[in-house]
Tab-separated table of C-alpha atoms in Angstrom:
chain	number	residue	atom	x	y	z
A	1	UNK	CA	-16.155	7.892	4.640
A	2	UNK	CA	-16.983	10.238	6.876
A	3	UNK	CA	-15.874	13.661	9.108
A	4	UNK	CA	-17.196	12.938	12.102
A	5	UNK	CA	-15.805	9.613	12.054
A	6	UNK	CA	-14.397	9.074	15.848
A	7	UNK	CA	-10.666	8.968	16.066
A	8	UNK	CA	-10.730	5.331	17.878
A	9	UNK	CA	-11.920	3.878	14.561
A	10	UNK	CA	-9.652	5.649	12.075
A	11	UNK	CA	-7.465	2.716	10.937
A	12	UNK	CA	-3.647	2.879	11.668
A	13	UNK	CA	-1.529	0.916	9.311
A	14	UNK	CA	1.956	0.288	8.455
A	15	UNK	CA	4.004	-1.054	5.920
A	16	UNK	CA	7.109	-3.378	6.566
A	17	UNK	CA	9.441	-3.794	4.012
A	18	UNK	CA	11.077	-7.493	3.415
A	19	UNK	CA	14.873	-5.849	2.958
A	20	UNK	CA	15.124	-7.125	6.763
A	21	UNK	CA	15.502	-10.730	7.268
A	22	UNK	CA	12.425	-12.057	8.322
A	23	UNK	CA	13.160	-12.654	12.108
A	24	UNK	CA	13.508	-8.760	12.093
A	25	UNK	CA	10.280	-8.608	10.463
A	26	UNK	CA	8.862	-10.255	13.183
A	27	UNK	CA	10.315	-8.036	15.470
A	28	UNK	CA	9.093	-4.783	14.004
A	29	UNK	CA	5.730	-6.130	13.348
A	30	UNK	CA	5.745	-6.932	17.414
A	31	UNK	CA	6.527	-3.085	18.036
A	32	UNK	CA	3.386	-1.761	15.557
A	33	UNK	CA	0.983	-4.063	17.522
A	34	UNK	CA	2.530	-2.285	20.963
A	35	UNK	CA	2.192	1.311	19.871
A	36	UNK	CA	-1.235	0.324	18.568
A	37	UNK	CA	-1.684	-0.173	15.013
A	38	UNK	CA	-4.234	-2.479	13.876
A	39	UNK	CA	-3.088	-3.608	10.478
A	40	UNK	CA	0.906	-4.055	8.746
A	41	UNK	CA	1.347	-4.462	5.306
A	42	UNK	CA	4.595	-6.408	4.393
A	43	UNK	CA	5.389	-4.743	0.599
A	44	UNK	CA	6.330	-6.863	-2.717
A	45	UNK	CA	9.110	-6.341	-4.682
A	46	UNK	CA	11.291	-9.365	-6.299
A	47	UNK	CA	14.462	-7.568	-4.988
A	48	UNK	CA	13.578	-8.063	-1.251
A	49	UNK	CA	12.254	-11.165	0.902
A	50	UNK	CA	9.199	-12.731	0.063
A	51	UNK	CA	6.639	-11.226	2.046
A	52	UNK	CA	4.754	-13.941	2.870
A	53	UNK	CA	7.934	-15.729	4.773
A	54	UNK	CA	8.092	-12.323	6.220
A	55	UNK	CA	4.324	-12.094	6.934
A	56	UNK	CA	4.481	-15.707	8.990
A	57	UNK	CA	7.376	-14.207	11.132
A	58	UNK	CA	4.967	-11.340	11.784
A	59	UNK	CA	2.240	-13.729	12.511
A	60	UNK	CA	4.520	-15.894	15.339
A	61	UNK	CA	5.303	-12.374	16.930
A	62	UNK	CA	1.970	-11.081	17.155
A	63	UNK	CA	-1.732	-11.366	18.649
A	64	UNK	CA	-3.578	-9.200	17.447
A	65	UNK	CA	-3.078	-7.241	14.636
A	66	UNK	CA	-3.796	-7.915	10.871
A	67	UNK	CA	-1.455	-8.653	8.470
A	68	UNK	CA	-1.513	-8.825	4.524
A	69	UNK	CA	0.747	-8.325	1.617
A	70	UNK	CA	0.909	-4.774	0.190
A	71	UNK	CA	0.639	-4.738	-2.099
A	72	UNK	CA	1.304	-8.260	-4.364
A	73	UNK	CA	0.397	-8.199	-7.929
A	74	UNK	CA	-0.952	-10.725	-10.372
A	75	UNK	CA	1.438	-10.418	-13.057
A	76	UNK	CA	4.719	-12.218	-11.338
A	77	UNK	CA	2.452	-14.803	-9.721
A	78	UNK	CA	-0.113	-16.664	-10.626
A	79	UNK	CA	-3.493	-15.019	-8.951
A	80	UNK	CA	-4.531	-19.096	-8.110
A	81	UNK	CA	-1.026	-18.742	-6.194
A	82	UNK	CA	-1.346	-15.726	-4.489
A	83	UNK	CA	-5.372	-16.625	-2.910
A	84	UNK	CA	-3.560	-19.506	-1.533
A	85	UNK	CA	-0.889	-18.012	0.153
A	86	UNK	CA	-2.819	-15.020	1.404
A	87	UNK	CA	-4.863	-17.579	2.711
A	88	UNK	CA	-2.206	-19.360	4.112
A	89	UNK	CA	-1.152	-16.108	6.245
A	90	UNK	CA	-4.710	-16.158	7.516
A	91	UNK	CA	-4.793	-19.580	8.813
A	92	UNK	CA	-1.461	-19.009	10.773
A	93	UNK	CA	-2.328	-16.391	12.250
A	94	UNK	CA	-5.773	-17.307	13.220
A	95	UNK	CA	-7.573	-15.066	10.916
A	96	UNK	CA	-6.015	-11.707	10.994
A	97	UNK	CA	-5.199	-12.128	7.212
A	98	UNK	CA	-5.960	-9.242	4.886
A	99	UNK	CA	-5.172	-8.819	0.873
A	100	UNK	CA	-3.674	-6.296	-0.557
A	101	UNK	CA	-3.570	-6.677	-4.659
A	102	UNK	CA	-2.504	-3.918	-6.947
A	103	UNK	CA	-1.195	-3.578	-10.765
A	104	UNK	CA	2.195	-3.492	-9.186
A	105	UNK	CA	5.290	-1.347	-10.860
A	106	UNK	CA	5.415	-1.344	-14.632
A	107	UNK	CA	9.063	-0.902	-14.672
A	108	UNK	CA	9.746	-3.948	-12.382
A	109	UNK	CA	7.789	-5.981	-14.190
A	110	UNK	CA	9.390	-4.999	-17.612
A	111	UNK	CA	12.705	-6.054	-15.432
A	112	UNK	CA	11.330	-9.708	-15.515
A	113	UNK	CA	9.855	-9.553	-19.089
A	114	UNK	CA	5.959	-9.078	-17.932
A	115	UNK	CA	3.742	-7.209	-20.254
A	116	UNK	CA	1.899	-5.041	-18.075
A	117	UNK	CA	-1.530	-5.132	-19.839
A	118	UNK	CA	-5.452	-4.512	-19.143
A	119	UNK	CA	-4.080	-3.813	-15.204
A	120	UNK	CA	-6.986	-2.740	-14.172
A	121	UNK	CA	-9.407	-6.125	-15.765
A	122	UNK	CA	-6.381	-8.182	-14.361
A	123	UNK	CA	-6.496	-6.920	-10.751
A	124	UNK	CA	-10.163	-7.074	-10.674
A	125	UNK	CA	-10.129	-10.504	-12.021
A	126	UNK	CA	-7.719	-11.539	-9.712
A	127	UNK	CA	-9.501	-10.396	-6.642
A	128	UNK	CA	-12.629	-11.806	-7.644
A	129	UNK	CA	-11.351	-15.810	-8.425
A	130	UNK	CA	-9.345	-15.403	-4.711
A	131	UNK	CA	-12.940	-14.523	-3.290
A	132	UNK	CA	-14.592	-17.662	-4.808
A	133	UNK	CA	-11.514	-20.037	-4.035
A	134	UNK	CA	-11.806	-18.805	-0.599
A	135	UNK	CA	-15.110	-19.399	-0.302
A	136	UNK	CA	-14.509	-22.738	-0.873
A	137	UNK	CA	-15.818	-22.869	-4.558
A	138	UNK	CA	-13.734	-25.007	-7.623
A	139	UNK	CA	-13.271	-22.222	-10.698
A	140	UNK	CA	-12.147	-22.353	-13.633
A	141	UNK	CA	-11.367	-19.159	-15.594
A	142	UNK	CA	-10.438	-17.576	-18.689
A	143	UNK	CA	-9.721	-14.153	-18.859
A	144	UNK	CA	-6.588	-12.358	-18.610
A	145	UNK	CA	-5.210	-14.880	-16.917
A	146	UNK	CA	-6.549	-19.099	-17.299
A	147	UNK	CA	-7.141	-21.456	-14.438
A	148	UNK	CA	-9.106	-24.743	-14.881
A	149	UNK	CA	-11.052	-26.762	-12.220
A	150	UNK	CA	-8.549	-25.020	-9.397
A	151	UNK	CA	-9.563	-25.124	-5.518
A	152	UNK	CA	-7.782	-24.923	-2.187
A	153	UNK	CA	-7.163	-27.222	0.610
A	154	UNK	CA	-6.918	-25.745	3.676
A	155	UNK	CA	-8.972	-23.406	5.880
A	156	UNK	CA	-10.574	-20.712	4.166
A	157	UNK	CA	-12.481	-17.529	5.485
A	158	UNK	CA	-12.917	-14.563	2.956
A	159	UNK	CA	-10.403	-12.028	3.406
A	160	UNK	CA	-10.796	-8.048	3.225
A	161	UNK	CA	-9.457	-6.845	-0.406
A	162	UNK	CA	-7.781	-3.780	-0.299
A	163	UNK	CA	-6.712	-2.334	-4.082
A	164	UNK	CA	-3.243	-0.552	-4.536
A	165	UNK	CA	-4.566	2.417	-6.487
A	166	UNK	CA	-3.574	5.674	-7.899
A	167	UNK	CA	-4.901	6.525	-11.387
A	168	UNK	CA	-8.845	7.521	-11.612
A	169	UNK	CA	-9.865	3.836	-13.282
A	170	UNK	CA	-8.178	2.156	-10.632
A	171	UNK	CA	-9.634	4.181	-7.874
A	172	UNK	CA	-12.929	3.908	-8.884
A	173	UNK	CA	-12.946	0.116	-9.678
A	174	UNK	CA	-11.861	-0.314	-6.288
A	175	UNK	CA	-14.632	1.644	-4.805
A	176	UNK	CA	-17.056	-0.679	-6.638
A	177	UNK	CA	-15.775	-3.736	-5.934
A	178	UNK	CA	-13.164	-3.914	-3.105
A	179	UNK	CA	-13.552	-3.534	0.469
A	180	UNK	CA	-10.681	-0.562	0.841
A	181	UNK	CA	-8.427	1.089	-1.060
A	182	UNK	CA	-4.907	2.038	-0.303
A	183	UNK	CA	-4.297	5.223	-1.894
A	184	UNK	CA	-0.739	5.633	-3.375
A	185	UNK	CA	0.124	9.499	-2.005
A	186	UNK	CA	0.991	11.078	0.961
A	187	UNK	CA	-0.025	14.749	0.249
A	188	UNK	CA	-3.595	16.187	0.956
A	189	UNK	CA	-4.181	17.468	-2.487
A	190	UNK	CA	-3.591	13.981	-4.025
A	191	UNK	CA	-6.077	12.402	-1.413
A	192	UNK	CA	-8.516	15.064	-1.984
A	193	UNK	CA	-8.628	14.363	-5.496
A	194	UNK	CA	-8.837	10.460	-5.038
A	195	UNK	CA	-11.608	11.143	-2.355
A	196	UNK	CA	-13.636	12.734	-5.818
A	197	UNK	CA	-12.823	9.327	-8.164
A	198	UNK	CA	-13.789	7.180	-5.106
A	199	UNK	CA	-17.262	8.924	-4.683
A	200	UNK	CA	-17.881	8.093	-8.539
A	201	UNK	CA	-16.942	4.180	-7.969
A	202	UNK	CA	-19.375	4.017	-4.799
A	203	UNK	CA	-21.776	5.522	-6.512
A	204	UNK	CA	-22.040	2.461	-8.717
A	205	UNK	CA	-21.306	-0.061	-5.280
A	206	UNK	CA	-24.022	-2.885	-4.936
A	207	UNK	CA	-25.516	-2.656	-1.629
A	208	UNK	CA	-24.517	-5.824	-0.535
A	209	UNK	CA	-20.606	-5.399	-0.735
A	210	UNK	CA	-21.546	-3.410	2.392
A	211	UNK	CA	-19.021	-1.063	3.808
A	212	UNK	CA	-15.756	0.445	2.157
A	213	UNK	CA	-12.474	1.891	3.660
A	214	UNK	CA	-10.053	4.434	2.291
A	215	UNK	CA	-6.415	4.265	3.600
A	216	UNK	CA	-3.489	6.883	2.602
A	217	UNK	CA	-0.450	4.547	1.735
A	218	UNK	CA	1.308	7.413	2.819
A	219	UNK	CA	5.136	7.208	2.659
A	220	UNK	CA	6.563	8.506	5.567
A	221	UNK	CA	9.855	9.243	7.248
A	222	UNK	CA	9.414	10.688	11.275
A	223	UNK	CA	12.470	11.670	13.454
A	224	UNK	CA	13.924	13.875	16.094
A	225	UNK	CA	15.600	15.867	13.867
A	226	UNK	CA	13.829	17.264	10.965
A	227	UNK	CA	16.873	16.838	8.543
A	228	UNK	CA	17.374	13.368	9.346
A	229	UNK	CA	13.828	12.668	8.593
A	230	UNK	CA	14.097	14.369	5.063
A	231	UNK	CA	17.386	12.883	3.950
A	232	UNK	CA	15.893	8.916	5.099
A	233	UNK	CA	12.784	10.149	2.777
A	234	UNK	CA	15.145	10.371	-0.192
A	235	UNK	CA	14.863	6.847	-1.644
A	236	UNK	CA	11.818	6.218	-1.542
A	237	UNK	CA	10.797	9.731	-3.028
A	238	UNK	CA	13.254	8.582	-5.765
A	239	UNK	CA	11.151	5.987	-6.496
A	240	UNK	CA	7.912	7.232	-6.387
A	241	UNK	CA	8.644	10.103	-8.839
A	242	UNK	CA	9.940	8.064	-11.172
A	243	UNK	CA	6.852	6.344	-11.927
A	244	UNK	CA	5.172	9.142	-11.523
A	245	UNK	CA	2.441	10.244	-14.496
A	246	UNK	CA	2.621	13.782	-15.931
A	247	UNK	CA	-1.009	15.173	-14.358
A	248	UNK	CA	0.241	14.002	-10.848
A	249	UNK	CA	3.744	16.308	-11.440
A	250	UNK	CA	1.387	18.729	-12.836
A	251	UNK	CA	-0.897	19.301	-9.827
A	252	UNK	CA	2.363	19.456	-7.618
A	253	UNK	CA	4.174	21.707	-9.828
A	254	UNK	CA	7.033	19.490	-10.555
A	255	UNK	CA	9.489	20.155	-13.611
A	256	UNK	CA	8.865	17.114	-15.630
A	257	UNK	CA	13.126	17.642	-16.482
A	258	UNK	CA	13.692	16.927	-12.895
A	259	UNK	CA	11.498	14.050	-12.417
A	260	UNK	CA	12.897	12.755	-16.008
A	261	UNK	CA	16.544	12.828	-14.048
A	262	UNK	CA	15.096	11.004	-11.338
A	263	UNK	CA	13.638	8.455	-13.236
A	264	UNK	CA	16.232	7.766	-15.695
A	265	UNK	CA	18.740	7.529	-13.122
A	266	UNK	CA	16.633	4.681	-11.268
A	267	UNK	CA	16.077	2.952	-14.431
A	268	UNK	CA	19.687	2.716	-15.093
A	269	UNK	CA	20.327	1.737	-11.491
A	270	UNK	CA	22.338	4.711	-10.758
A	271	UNK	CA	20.298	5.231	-7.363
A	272	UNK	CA	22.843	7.450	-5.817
A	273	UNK	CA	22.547	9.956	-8.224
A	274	UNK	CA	18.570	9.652	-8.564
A	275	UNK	CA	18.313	10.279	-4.862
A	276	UNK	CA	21.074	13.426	-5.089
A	277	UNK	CA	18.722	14.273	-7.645
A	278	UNK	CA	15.182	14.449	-5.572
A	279	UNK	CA	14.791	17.880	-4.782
A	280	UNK	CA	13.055	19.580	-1.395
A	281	UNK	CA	9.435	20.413	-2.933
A	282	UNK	CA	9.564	16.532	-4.036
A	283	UNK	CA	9.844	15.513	-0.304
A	284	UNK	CA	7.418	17.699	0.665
A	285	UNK	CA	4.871	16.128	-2.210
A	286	UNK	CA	5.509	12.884	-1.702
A	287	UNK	CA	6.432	11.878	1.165
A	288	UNK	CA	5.134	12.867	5.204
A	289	UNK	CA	9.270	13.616	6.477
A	290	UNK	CA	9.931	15.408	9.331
A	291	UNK	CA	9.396	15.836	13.296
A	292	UNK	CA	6.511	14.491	15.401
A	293	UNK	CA	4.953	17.539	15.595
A	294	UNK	CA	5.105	17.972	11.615
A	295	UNK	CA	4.292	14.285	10.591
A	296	UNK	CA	1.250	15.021	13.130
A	297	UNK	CA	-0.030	17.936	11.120
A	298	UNK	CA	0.008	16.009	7.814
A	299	UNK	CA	-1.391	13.499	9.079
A	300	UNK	CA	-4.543	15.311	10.334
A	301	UNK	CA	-4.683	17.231	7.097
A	302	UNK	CA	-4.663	13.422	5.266
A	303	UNK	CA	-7.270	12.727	7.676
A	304	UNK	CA	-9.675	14.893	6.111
A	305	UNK	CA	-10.105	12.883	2.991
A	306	UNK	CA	-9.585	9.315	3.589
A	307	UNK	CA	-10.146	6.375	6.832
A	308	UNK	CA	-7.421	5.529	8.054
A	309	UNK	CA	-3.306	5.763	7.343
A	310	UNK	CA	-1.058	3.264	6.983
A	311	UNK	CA	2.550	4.604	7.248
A	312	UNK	CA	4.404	3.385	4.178
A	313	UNK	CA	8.331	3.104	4.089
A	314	UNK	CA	10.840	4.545	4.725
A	315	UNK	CA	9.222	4.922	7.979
A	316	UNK	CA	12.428	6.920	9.359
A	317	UNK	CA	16.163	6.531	10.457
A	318	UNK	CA	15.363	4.968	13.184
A	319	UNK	CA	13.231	2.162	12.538
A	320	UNK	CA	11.774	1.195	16.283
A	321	UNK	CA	11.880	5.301	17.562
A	322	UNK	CA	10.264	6.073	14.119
A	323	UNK	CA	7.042	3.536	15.087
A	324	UNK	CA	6.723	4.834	17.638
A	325	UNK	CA	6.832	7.908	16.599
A	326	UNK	CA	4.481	7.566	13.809
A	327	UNK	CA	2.060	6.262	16.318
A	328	UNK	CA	2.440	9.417	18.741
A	329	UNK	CA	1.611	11.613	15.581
A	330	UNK	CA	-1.585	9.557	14.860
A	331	UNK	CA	-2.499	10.057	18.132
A	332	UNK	CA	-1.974	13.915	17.923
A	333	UNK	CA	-3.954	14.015	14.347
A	334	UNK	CA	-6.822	11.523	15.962
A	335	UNK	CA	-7.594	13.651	19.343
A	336	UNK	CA	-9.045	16.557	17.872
A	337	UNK	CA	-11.302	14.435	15.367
């Protein structure tokens, strides 16, 4: 990563989220590639769509622009599983298939009775068997998870990994052995401290992985109206402070009492009240919400730390005027680069 990298390669990402049927998946996906984004990351979670039917909608709308989950994880499917349906979203859409893989959420997991242990061996290991399968190979494994004379049958091509990440192990395991990262935080002081954890993984990258890309997974809510904007960035903020760890409410100066609210409100499925219960500074933290102009100047100030941004969910009120949107304020944070 670089300053002076030129504002026609800083990746532009976004993230689709299966709670549309897939058809509308498709459609959305259609309006990224118009306003210019080069990648879209279709999200996991068991209570929406399966992102892969979602991804091959995206794939039948589309021509040109890459498309992965993001992130799955290899707890709730087998890792075997997932190489062969990530490669299956490459082969229909004629190689534009990328990987995102990550630890996933430790309370949705607990939902479906997964232990959520050794995350960081289990990603790693799961990332590394989809290489080999994809390169054709017949493994068998036993670590944290067992597969046994396993191989695919269909076209392969090794896809990019990119590694959900947010604590320092994580970050710097991805650095080493990954292709990109997609940062979990939206606010410059988060990426600036991931930018230091990254530096010690690369510092330890064999040559020959060759290049490595950092991308904010920045969620994001852009509108018209600035209050709009900020009350569509509610749920996910919810969300994201519930799970949050004590150093990261630390460095944002978050009462760990409020965040506790938030949390156990989610966990007990009372989301109305968690969301009554995310406060201003928590927006402003943890999610980019706001007008053009505003979502602009974050994103320039993001810019100074990482690649490239992909603009997580909610994405706004509006979901087609908030693409395009988003894409007018990476073109304002890009020009002066």
């Amino acid at each position: 990563m670089t300053d002076d990298t030129p504002s026609e390669e800083t990746t532009r990402g976004i993230e689709l989220t299966p709670e549309h049927a897939p058809e509308r998946m498709g459609e959305l996906a259609g309006v990224a590639e118009r306003e210019g984004f080069g990648v879209a990351f279709a999200s996991s979670h068991y209570f929406n769509r399966d992102p892969f039917v979602a991804l091959t909608k995206m794939a039948e709308a589309t021509e040109t622009i890459e498309l992965g989950p993001g992130i799955v994880n290899p707890y709730d499917t087998h890792p075997v599983r997932l190489a062969s349906q990530a490669a299956t979203i490459d082969e229909v859409s004629d190689g534009r298939g990328v990987f995102g893989v990550g630890a996933g959420d430790r309370s949705a997991l607990s939902n479906l009775g997964y232990d959520h242990e050794r995350p960081l061996r289990r990603v790693l290991e799961a990332f590394d068997v989809a290489r080999d399968l994809w390169a054709g190979e017949t493994i068998t494994h036993e670590g944290t998870f067992t597969a046994r004379d396993a191989s695919l049958n269909l076209e392969l091509r090794e896809l990019p990994v990119y590694v959900g990440a947010q604590g320092p192990h994580m970050l710097r395991m991805s650095a080493k052995h990954a292709d990109g990262v997609l940062i979990n935080a939206a606010h410059p002081d988060d990426l600036e401290w991931a930018a230091g954890q990254l530096e010690k993984g690369l510092a330890d990258r064999p040559e020959e992985y060759g290049s490595f890309e950092s991308l904010a997974f920045a969620s994001t809510s852009v509108a018209a109206d600035e209050d709009a904007a900020r009350e569509a960035a509610r749920p996910p903020v919810a969300f994201i402070v519930g799970g949050a760890a004590d150093p990261v409410l630390d460095r944002h100066d978050i009462d760990r009492e409020a965040a506790a609210a938030v949390g156990d409100a989610v966990e007990n499925g009372e989301l109305g009240k968690a969301f009554e219960h995310v406060t201003p500074r928590m927006i402003d933290r943890f999610c980019v919400a706001g007008t053009t102009e505003t979502v602009a100047d974050r994103f320039a100030a993001a810019l100074e730390h990482v690649d490239g941004i992909v603009v997580g969910s909610p994405l706004g009120p509006e979901l087609e005027e908030s693409i395009e949107r988003a894409s007018e304020a990476l073109d304002r944070a890009t020009s002066s680069k």
